[in-house]
Short mmCIF file of C-alpha atoms in Angstrom, two decimals:
data_model
loop_
_atom_site.label_atom_id
_atom_site.label_comp_id
_atom_site.label_asym_id
_atom_site.label_seq_id
_atom_site.Cartn_x
_atom_site.Cartn_y
_atom_site.Cartn_z
CA MET A 121 -7.96 11.77 75.20
CA THR A 122 -9.74 11.48 71.77
CA TYR A 123 -8.02 11.41 68.43
CA SER A 124 -9.91 11.48 65.21
CA GLU A 125 -8.89 11.79 61.61
CA ARG A 126 -11.21 13.32 58.85
CA ASP A 127 -10.88 13.85 55.21
CA VAL A 128 -12.87 16.95 54.13
CA THR A 129 -13.64 18.57 50.81
CA ALA A 130 -11.72 22.33 49.94
CA SER A 131 -14.92 23.80 49.72
CA ASP A 132 -15.52 23.13 53.65
CA TRP A 133 -11.80 23.77 54.62
CA VAL A 134 -12.71 26.80 56.68
CA ALA A 135 -16.34 25.82 57.71
CA GLU A 136 -14.81 22.51 59.46
CA HIS A 137 -11.96 24.08 60.95
CA GLN A 138 -14.26 26.75 62.64
CA ARG A 139 -16.58 23.94 63.53
CA ALA A 140 -13.56 22.24 65.25
CA LYS A 141 -12.59 25.59 66.93
CA ASP A 142 -16.18 26.24 68.62
CA SER A 143 -15.94 22.77 69.64
CA GLY A 144 -12.92 23.66 71.65
CA LEU A 145 -10.06 22.74 69.60
CA THR A 146 -8.82 26.19 70.12
CA PHE A 147 -5.13 25.07 69.47
CA PHE A 148 -3.45 25.04 65.90
CA ASP A 149 -0.99 22.96 66.20
CA PHE A 150 0.61 22.62 62.32
CA MET A 151 -0.21 22.05 59.00
CA SER A 152 1.52 19.87 56.50
CA ALA A 153 1.47 19.75 52.65
CA MET A 154 2.54 16.91 50.38
CA ASP A 155 2.92 16.52 46.97
CA LEU A 156 0.85 13.52 46.08
CA GLY A 157 2.31 13.33 42.30
CA ASP A 158 0.73 14.40 38.91
CA GLY A 159 0.02 17.75 40.41
CA ARG A 160 -1.97 16.61 43.31
CA THR A 161 -1.37 18.26 46.50
CA GLY A 162 -2.53 16.94 50.08
CA VAL A 163 -2.84 19.34 53.08
CA ALA A 164 -3.18 18.30 56.81
CA THR A 165 -3.72 20.13 59.93
CA HIS A 166 -3.67 19.46 63.47
CA ILE A 167 -5.85 21.13 66.22
CA MET A 168 -6.47 20.36 69.64
CA THR A 169 -7.82 21.50 73.06
CA PRO A 170 -5.43 23.59 74.97
CA ASP A 171 -4.88 20.33 77.73
CA ALA A 172 -4.29 18.17 74.48
CA SER A 173 -7.26 15.42 75.53
CA GLN A 174 -9.20 16.25 72.10
CA ARG A 175 -7.35 16.27 69.05
CA GLU A 176 -8.25 16.21 65.22
CA MET A 177 -6.47 15.81 62.08
CA LEU A 178 -8.32 17.68 58.96
CA THR A 179 -6.99 16.29 55.55
CA VAL A 180 -7.76 17.72 52.04
CA GLU A 181 -6.51 16.63 48.81
CA LEU A 182 -6.24 19.19 45.65
CA ALA A 183 -6.46 18.65 42.32
CA PRO A 184 -4.00 20.38 39.85
CA GLY A 185 -4.06 24.25 40.44
CA GLU A 186 -6.73 23.84 43.42
CA SER A 187 -5.91 25.94 46.30
CA LEU A 188 -7.32 26.47 50.21
CA PRO A 189 -8.76 29.40 51.14
CA SER A 190 -6.84 31.11 54.24
CA LEU A 191 -7.51 29.62 57.97
CA ALA A 192 -5.92 32.92 59.29
CA LEU A 193 -9.72 34.41 60.68
CA VAL A 194 -10.46 31.14 61.96
CA TYR A 195 -7.09 30.76 63.79
CA ARG A 196 -4.68 33.56 64.63
CA GLY A 197 -1.11 31.88 64.01
CA ALA A 198 -2.51 29.93 60.50
CA ALA A 199 -0.74 32.28 58.33
CA TRP A 200 2.83 31.28 59.20
CA HIS A 201 1.67 27.93 58.95
CA GLU A 202 0.06 28.37 55.52
CA ARG A 203 3.37 30.26 54.48
CA GLU A 204 5.51 27.44 55.51
CA ALA A 205 3.50 24.64 54.18
CA HIS A 206 3.30 26.44 50.85
CA ALA A 207 7.52 26.90 50.75
CA GLU A 208 7.40 23.00 51.26
CA ALA A 209 4.90 21.91 48.91
CA THR A 210 6.38 23.97 46.04
CA GLN A 211 10.04 23.79 47.36
CA GLN A 212 10.58 27.07 47.64
CA HIS A 213 13.39 27.24 49.84
CA GLN A 214 16.28 29.41 50.09
CA PRO A 215 19.57 28.17 49.65
CA ALA A 216 21.64 27.94 52.80
CA ASP A 217 25.02 30.16 53.29
#
């Protein structure tokens, strides 16, 4: 099994995910967003081969007000992960009944 972690820039976000998918990392496992303080946001994705023999985590740090382009055209299920990560990072939760 191989595992790697790489920091990428916001401008390379989509291209780096496309490169990973083209190399066989076709399963989009998860996305997470973290409040890093001072208005900065960290975003991480975990992608892998279907048999999990190769895995990669891509991370990016966003400056205040900076955003990322969607990965939905690269990974079909990414839009749901993006909505959830946005809600987590901005704490837009619906109150429990």
